[in-house]
Structure formats: structure tokens, C-alpha cells
PDB file of C-alpha atoms in Angstrom:
ATOM      1  CA  MET G  12       0.000   0.000   0.000  1.00  0.00           C
ATOM      2  CA  GLY G  13       1.365   3.388  -1.003  1.00  0.00           C
ATOM      3  CA  LYS G  14       1.644   6.325   1.368  1.00  0.00           C
ATOM      4  CA  PHE G  15      -0.922   8.325  -0.607  1.00  0.00           C
ATOM      5  CA  ASP G  16      -3.450   5.557  -1.207  1.00  0.00           C
ATOM      6  CA  LEU G  17      -5.656   7.433   1.251  1.00  0.00           C
ATOM      7  CA  ILE G  18      -6.368   9.909  -1.578  1.00  0.00           C
ATOM      8  CA  GLU G  19      -9.415   8.514  -3.377  1.00  0.00           C
ATOM      9  CA  ASN G  20      -9.154  10.839  -6.392  1.00  0.00           C
ATOM     10  CA  GLU G  21      -6.708   8.902  -8.590  1.00  0.00           C
ATOM     11  CA  LYS G  22      -5.621  11.890 -10.668  1.00  0.00           C
ATOM     12  CA  LEU G  23      -4.931  13.961  -7.566  1.00  0.00           C
ATOM     13  CA  ARG G  24      -3.082  11.066  -5.937  1.00  0.00           C
ATOM     14  CA  LYS G  25      -0.781  10.746  -8.950  1.00  0.00           C
ATOM     15  CA  GLN G  26      -0.196  14.492  -8.979  1.00  0.00           C
ATOM     16  CA  ILE G  27       0.786  14.440  -5.304  1.00  0.00           C
ATOM     17  CA  GLU G  28       3.063  11.440  -5.883  1.00  0.00           C
ATOM     18  CA  PHE G  29       4.702  13.285  -8.787  1.00  0.00           C
ATOM     19  CA  ILE G  30       5.261  16.367  -6.616  1.00  0.00           C
ATOM     20  CA  ILE G  31       6.925  14.229  -3.945  1.00  0.00           C
ATOM     21  CA  GLU G  32       9.049  12.457  -6.567  1.00  0.00           C
ATOM     22  CA  CYS G  33      10.249  15.822  -7.890  1.00  0.00           C
ATOM     23  CA  ASP G  34      11.624  16.621  -4.430  1.00  0.00           C
ATOM     24  CA  LYS G  35      14.433  14.182  -5.268  1.00  0.00           C
ATOM     25  CA  ALA G  36      15.899  16.863  -7.564  1.00  0.00           C
ATOM     26  CA  LYS G  37      17.197  18.456  -4.358  1.00  0.00           C
ATOM     27  CA  GLN G  38      19.425  15.400  -3.925  1.00  0.00           C
ATOM     28  CA  VAL G  39      21.056  15.577  -7.380  1.00  0.00           C
ATOM     29  CA  LEU G  40      24.357  17.406  -7.018  1.00  0.00           C
ATOM     30  CA  ARG G  41      25.836  19.305  -9.927  1.00  0.00           C
ATOM     31  CA  ARG G  42      29.508  20.104 -10.479  1.00  0.00           C
ATOM     32  CA  THR G  43      28.872  23.835 -10.072  1.00  0.00           C
ATOM     33  CA  ALA G  44      29.545  25.317  -6.649  1.00  0.00           C
ATOM     34  CA  LEU G  45      27.495  27.894  -4.825  1.00  0.00           C
ATOM     35  CA  THR G  46      29.064  31.330  -5.207  1.00  0.00           C
ATOM     36  CA  ASP G  47      30.524  31.126  -1.685  1.00  0.00           C
ATOM     37  CA  CYS G  48      32.143  27.763  -2.546  1.00  0.00           C
ATOM     38  CA  SER G  49      30.597  26.223   0.582  1.00  0.00           C
ATOM     39  CA  ARG G  50      29.185  23.279  -1.364  1.00  0.00           C
ATOM     40  CA  ARG G  51      27.958  22.156  -4.774  1.00  0.00           C
ATOM     41  CA  GLU G  52      24.528  23.284  -5.912  1.00  0.00           C
ATOM     42  CA  ASN G  53      21.744  20.790  -6.529  1.00  0.00           C
ATOM     43  CA  ASP G  54      19.398  20.524  -9.508  1.00  0.00           C
ATOM     44  CA  ALA G  55      16.498  22.228  -7.737  1.00  0.00           C
ATOM     45  CA  GLU G  56      18.639  25.234  -6.855  1.00  0.00           C
ATOM     46  CA  HIS G  57      19.972  25.399 -10.396  1.00  0.00           C
ATOM     47  CA  SER G  58      16.473  25.341 -11.898  1.00  0.00           C
ATOM     48  CA  TRP G  59      15.249  28.045  -9.521  1.00  0.00           C
ATOM     49  CA  HIS G  60      18.245  30.198 -10.413  1.00  0.00           C
ATOM     50  CA  LEU G  61      17.546  29.770 -14.127  1.00  0.00           C
ATOM     51  CA  ALA G  62      13.940  30.892 -13.597  1.00  0.00           C
ATOM     52  CA  VAL G  63      15.251  34.066 -11.951  1.00  0.00           C
ATOM     53  CA  CYS G  64      17.745  34.537 -14.799  1.00  0.00           C
ATOM     54  CA  ALA G  65      14.943  34.137 -17.334  1.00  0.00           C
ATOM     55  CA  MET G  66      12.972  36.976 -15.774  1.00  0.00           C
ATOM     56  CA  VAL G  67      15.935  39.307 -15.246  1.00  0.00           C
ATOM     57  CA  LEU G  68      17.499  38.903 -18.698  1.00  0.00           C
ATOM     58  CA  PHE G  69      14.351  38.619 -20.788  1.00  0.00           C
ATOM     59  CA  GLU G  70      14.951  41.947 -22.540  1.00  0.00           C
ATOM     60  CA  TYR G  71      17.934  40.258 -24.248  1.00  0.00           C
ATOM     61  CA  ALA G  72      15.990  37.138 -25.286  1.00  0.00           C
ATOM     62  CA  PRO G  73      15.576  36.333 -28.979  1.00  0.00           C
ATOM     63  CA  ASP G  74      12.509  37.558 -30.828  1.00  0.00           C
ATOM     64  CA  GLY G  75       9.607  35.185 -30.372  1.00  0.00           C
ATOM     65  CA  ALA G  76      10.727  33.848 -26.978  1.00  0.00           C
ATOM     66  CA  ASP G  77       7.967  33.416 -24.395  1.00  0.00           C
ATOM     67  CA  LEU G  78       8.941  34.281 -20.817  1.00  0.00           C
ATOM     68  CA  GLY G  79       6.260  32.208 -19.109  1.00  0.00           C
ATOM     69  CA  LYS G  80       7.115  29.146 -21.133  1.00  0.00           C
ATOM     70  CA  THR G  81      10.838  29.712 -20.544  1.00  0.00           C
ATOM     71  CA  VAL G  82      10.252  29.654 -16.792  1.00  0.00           C
ATOM     72  CA  GLN G  83       8.238  26.437 -17.142  1.00  0.00           C
ATOM     73  CA  MET G  84      10.934  24.915 -19.328  1.00  0.00           C
ATOM     74  CA  VAL G  85      13.868  25.666 -17.022  1.00  0.00           C
ATOM     75  CA  THR G  86      11.850  24.441 -14.060  1.00  0.00           C
ATOM     76  CA  VAL G  87      11.397  20.963 -15.561  1.00  0.00           C
ATOM     77  CA  HIS G  88      14.474  20.636 -17.809  1.00  0.00           C
ATOM     78  CA  ASP G  89      16.621  18.766 -15.264  1.00  0.00           C
ATOM     79  CA  LEU G  90      13.929  16.706 -13.514  1.00  0.00           C
ATOM     80  CA  VAL G  91      14.978  13.676 -15.552  1.00  0.00           C
ATOM     81  CA  GLU G  92      18.285  13.740 -13.656  1.00  0.00           C
ATOM     82  CA  ILE G  93      16.397  12.342 -10.672  1.00  0.00           C
ATOM     83  CA  TYR G  94      16.878   8.979 -12.420  1.00  0.00           C
ATOM     84  CA  ALA G  95      19.557   9.705 -15.039  1.00  0.00           C
ATOM     85  CA  GLY G  96      21.930  11.610 -12.767  1.00  0.00           C
ATOM     86  CA  ASP G  97      23.749  14.819 -13.622  1.00  0.00           C
ATOM     87  CA  THR G  98      26.177  14.565 -16.528  1.00  0.00           C
ATOM     88  CA  PHE G  99      29.142  16.931 -16.397  1.00  0.00           C
ATOM     89  CA  ALA G 100      29.036  19.197 -19.449  1.00  0.00           C
ATOM     90  CA  TYR G 101      32.615  18.330 -20.421  1.00  0.00           C
ATOM     91  CA  ASP G 102      32.450  14.573 -19.769  1.00  0.00           C
ATOM     92  CA  GLU G 103      32.700  13.010 -23.239  1.00  0.00           C
ATOM     93  CA  GLN G 104      32.030   9.468 -22.057  1.00  0.00           C
ATOM     94  CA  GLY G 105      29.070  10.476 -19.902  1.00  0.00           C
ATOM     95  CA  ASN G 106      27.591  12.574 -22.680  1.00  0.00           C
ATOM     96  CA  SER G 107      27.770   9.642 -25.093  1.00  0.00           C
ATOM     97  CA  THR G 108      25.036   7.848 -23.098  1.00  0.00           C
ATOM     98  CA  LYS G 109      23.224  10.916 -21.776  1.00  0.00           C
ATOM     99  CA  GLN G 110      20.454  11.042 -24.372  1.00  0.00           C
ATOM    100  CA  LYS G 111      19.465   7.406 -23.879  1.00  0.00           C
ATOM    101  CA  ARG G 112      19.554   7.649 -20.078  1.00  0.00           C
ATOM    102  CA  GLU G 113      17.570  10.854 -20.004  1.00  0.00           C
ATOM    103  CA  ASN G 114      14.953   9.635 -22.497  1.00  0.00           C
ATOM    104  CA  GLU G 115      14.327   6.583 -20.347  1.00  0.00           C
ATOM    105  CA  ALA G 116      14.144   8.799 -17.270  1.00  0.00           C
ATOM    106  CA  ALA G 117      11.670  11.145 -18.994  1.00  0.00           C
ATOM    107  CA  ASN G 118       9.438   8.193 -19.883  1.00  0.00           C
ATOM    108  CA  ARG G 119       9.483   7.005 -16.289  1.00  0.00           C
ATOM    109  CA  LEU G 120       9.014  10.355 -14.551  1.00  0.00           C
ATOM    110  CA  PHE G 121       6.537  12.092 -16.838  1.00  0.00           C
ATOM    111  CA  GLY G 122       4.719   8.791 -17.252  1.00  0.00           C
ATOM    112  CA  MET G 123       3.584   9.187 -13.652  1.00  0.00           C
ATOM    113  CA  LEU G 124       1.049  11.731 -14.907  1.00  0.00           C
ATOM    114  CA  ALA G 125      -1.583  11.471 -17.641  1.00  0.00           C
ATOM    115  CA  GLU G 126      -2.218  14.524 -19.840  1.00  0.00           C
ATOM    116  CA  GLN G 127      -0.021  16.674 -17.605  1.00  0.00           C
ATOM    117  CA  GLY G 128       2.794  14.228 -18.210  1.00  0.00           C
ATOM    118  CA  VAL G 129       2.435  14.832 -21.940  1.00  0.00           C
ATOM    119  CA  PHE G 130       2.718  18.579 -21.294  1.00  0.00           C
ATOM    120  CA  PHE G 131       5.829  18.218 -19.135  1.00  0.00           C
ATOM    121  CA  ARG G 132       7.381  15.885 -21.679  1.00  0.00           C
ATOM    122  CA  SER G 133       6.685  18.383 -24.482  1.00  0.00           C
ATOM    123  CA  LEU G 134       8.467  21.120 -22.503  1.00  0.00           C
ATOM    124  CA  TRP G 135      11.434  18.826 -21.914  1.00  0.00           C
ATOM    125  CA  ASN G 136      11.522  17.742 -25.576  1.00  0.00           C
ATOM    126  CA  GLU G 137      11.421  21.333 -26.781  1.00  0.00           C
ATOM    127  CA  PHE G 138      14.321  22.247 -24.490  1.00  0.00           C
ATOM    128  CA  GLU G 139      16.349  19.268 -25.678  1.00  0.00           C
ATOM    129  CA  GLN G 140      15.701  19.940 -29.368  1.00  0.00           C
ATOM    130  CA  CYS G 141      16.474  23.659 -28.937  1.00  0.00           C
ATOM    131  CA  SER G 142      14.578  24.493 -32.126  1.00  0.00           C
ATOM    132  CA  THR G 143      12.397  27.394 -30.934  1.00  0.00           C
ATOM    133  CA  PRO G 144      13.335  30.887 -29.691  1.00  0.00           C
ATOM    134  CA  THR G 145      12.024  29.964 -26.232  1.00  0.00           C
ATOM    135  CA  ALA G 146      14.106  26.775 -26.051  1.00  0.00           C
ATOM    136  CA  LEU G 147      17.184  28.597 -27.349  1.00  0.00           C
ATOM    137  CA  TYR G 148      16.786  31.235 -24.639  1.00  0.00           C
ATOM    138  CA  ALA G 149      16.343  28.559 -21.977  1.00  0.00           C
ATOM    139  CA  ARG G 150      19.394  26.652 -23.224  1.00  0.00           C
ATOM    140  CA  ALA G 151      21.462  29.844 -23.282  1.00  0.00           C
ATOM    141  CA  LEU G 152      20.598  30.513 -19.641  1.00  0.00           C
ATOM    142  CA  ASP G 153      21.445  26.905 -18.746  1.00  0.00           C
ATOM    143  CA  CYS G 154      24.944  27.511 -20.133  1.00  0.00           C
ATOM    144  CA  LEU G 155      25.374  31.053 -18.816  1.00  0.00           C
ATOM    145  CA  GLN G 156      24.564  30.335 -15.162  1.00  0.00           C
ATOM    146  CA  PRO G 157      27.454  27.877 -14.563  1.00  0.00           C
ATOM    147  CA  LEU G 158      29.797  30.201 -16.450  1.00  0.00           C
ATOM    148  CA  LEU G 159      28.931  33.031 -14.052  1.00  0.00           C
ATOM    149  CA  HIS G 160      29.367  30.720 -11.055  1.00  0.00           C
ATOM    150  CA  ASN G 161      32.765  29.573 -12.280  1.00  0.00           C
ATOM    151  CA  PHE G 162      33.874  33.146 -12.835  1.00  0.00           C
ATOM    152  CA  VAL G 163      32.834  34.165  -9.311  1.00  0.00           C
ATOM    153  CA  THR G 164      34.349  31.030  -7.715  1.00  0.00           C
ATOM    154  CA  GLU G 165      37.702  31.400  -9.526  1.00  0.00           C
ATOM    155  CA  GLY G 166      37.108  28.417 -11.786  1.00  0.00           C
ATOM    156  CA  TYR G 167      35.815  25.987  -9.149  1.00  0.00           C
ATOM    157  CA  THR G 168      34.641  23.469 -11.745  1.00  0.00           C
ATOM    158  CA  TRP G 169      37.127  24.339 -14.477  1.00  0.00           C
ATOM    159  CA  LYS G 170      40.304  23.888 -12.468  1.00  0.00           C
ATOM    160  CA  GLY G 171      41.427  20.298 -12.210  1.00  0.00           C
ATOM    161  CA  ASN G 172      39.260  19.223 -15.117  1.00  0.00           C
ATOM    162  CA  HIS G 173      41.515  20.608 -17.864  1.00  0.00           C
ATOM    163  CA  ILE G 174      38.799  22.887 -19.227  1.00  0.00           C
ATOM    164  CA  THR G 175      39.969  25.218 -21.986  1.00  0.00           C
ATOM    165  CA  ALA G 176      38.667  28.597 -23.093  1.00  0.00           C
ATOM    166  CA  GLU G 177      37.663  27.046 -26.414  1.00  0.00           C
ATOM    167  CA  MET G 178      35.595  24.390 -24.646  1.00  0.00           C
ATOM    168  CA  VAL G 179      33.725  27.002 -22.623  1.00  0.00           C
ATOM    169  CA  LEU G 180      33.033  29.173 -25.667  1.00  0.00           C
ATOM    170  CA  LYS G 181      31.724  26.155 -27.561  1.00  0.00           C
ATOM    171  CA  ARG G 182      29.545  25.161 -24.609  1.00  0.00           C
ATOM    172  CA  ASN G 183      28.064  28.665 -24.519  1.00  0.00           C
ATOM    173  CA  GLU G 184      27.252  28.764 -28.242  1.00  0.00           C
ATOM    174  CA  PRO G 185      23.492  28.980 -27.494  1.00  0.00           C
ATOM    175  CA  CYS G 186      24.192  32.237 -25.675  1.00  0.00           C
ATOM    176  CA  ARG G 187      25.862  33.696 -28.766  1.00  0.00           C
ATOM    177  CA  ARG G 188      22.837  32.781 -30.874  1.00  0.00           C
ATOM    178  CA  ALA G 189      20.179  33.810 -28.355  1.00  0.00           C
ATOM    179  CA  MET G 190      21.606  36.911 -26.679  1.00  0.00           C
ATOM    180  CA  PRO G 191      24.304  38.737 -28.693  1.00  0.00           C
ATOM    181  CA  GLU G 192      24.527  41.513 -26.090  1.00  0.00           C
ATOM    182  CA  VAL G 193      25.154  39.019 -23.288  1.00  0.00           C
ATOM    183  CA  TRP G 194      27.573  37.059 -25.501  1.00  0.00           C
ATOM    184  CA  LYS G 195      29.966  40.029 -25.364  1.00  0.00           C
ATOM    185  CA  ILE G 196      30.134  39.541 -21.603  1.00  0.00           C
ATOM    186  CA  VAL G 197      30.698  35.805 -22.046  1.00  0.00           C
ATOM    187  CA  GLU G 198      33.696  36.503 -24.290  1.00  0.00           C
ATOM    188  CA  LYS G 199      35.143  38.975 -21.774  1.00  0.00           C
ATOM    189  CA  ILE G 200      34.690  36.527 -18.897  1.00  0.00           C
ATOM    190  CA  VAL G 201      36.355  33.715 -20.839  1.00  0.00           C
ATOM    191  CA  ASP G 202      39.262  35.927 -21.899  1.00  0.00           C
ATOM    192  CA  ASP G 203      39.775  37.230 -18.367  1.00  0.00           C
ATOM    193  CA  SER G 204      39.579  33.693 -16.950  1.00  0.00           C
ATOM    194  CA  ARG G 205      42.152  32.471 -19.465  1.00  0.00           C
ATOM    195  CA  GLN G 206      44.521  35.298 -18.567  1.00  0.00           C
ATOM    196  CA  LYS G 207      44.131  34.482 -14.859  1.00  0.00           C
ATOM    197  CA  GLY G 208      44.865  30.799 -15.502  1.00  0.00           C
ATOM    198  CA  LEU G 209      41.385  29.638 -14.541  1.00  0.00           C
ATOM    199  CA  LEU G 210      41.014  28.160 -18.029  1.00  0.00           C
ATOM    200  CA  GLU G 211      43.707  26.385 -20.002  1.00  0.00           C
TER     201      GLU G 211
END
């Protein structure tokens, strides 16, 4: 017997179970540190931070981007990591299996819901495919946030992992396409970090 079997409304019970399952995102640690370097951030904190970024930087978003949908997208984009785990952006081996692991995780997690699951899955698919202005903006923010954290933390994630300036610029390509004004800052941060030895 499940903990929420006391809820007679089946749809509501599944929604509550999904909400509780999503709490596990707080347990998924990313490589990025908090700006005070006290610990690594988790997926839930990262997603919240991206939602804030989406609102603050929306004036630089590409034409056609939808702010409300961006916030929804960044809120759910990493939920699949509850089952698939976080894959370090620069881990070639991990990234070779990432798509398969995350697809299976999306089926399992969003399958907990009926029509709402289809909606969540469509948001996640759109983010992954990065083929709309909204998804491009969301992806750009997903790349920009760890860059800013690494700059503030003196290369916390970069150092020791042999990360080069070229790798970081390539990783942040969505930012160049989505937000040309912000891309200028990205280039300055990468150049400054290279000069300081934070990037190889």
C-alpha cells in the first residue's frame, strides 16, 4: 500500500506522488559550486536560479521567446536527472550515453502523470531539441549560469578538469545565438579567466 493511497481521487493522488518524486531533484548534485564555494549546488537550486535569470534577462531574449514558457521549461528541464543523474558538461564518455539515459528517465518520470505528463514531456523535448526561440533562450541561460558561477568562484569546476577557453566558448554557443549583447560579456569573462589561468 502506497503512502498516498488514502487519496481517493486517482488523478490527484498521482499528482501528489509526482510532486513528492520531484523533491528528489534536491538530492542531485551538480559540479557547479554555490558562489561562496561552501558546497555544490543541486538541480532544484539550479532550476530556480535559471527561472530568476529568465525573468531578469528577458529583454535580451531572442525575438519570439515566451517568458512564461521559458520559466516552465527551465523548471522541468533537469527533472529527468532524478533517475539519469547529472552529466558533467565536459564529460565526453558520460555525454555519449546521456540522451538514452535521459529519455528513459523522462518516460518514467513524466509517465507518472496522464495529460499533464504529456505537457511536461513536451516542454522537456522542446528544451532538448532547442529548435524554438524559447528553447534557445532557456538553453542559453542553462549555459550562462554555470559560467557566471565559475567566474565568481575562480574556476571551481574548471580547475582540475583541464577545461579550456575554447571548450567554454563552444559550450556557450546557445548564448551567442540567443543573446548577442550578453555574448559580449561571455567573451570577456572567458578571456579574463584564461589570462588568470582559470582556463587552459
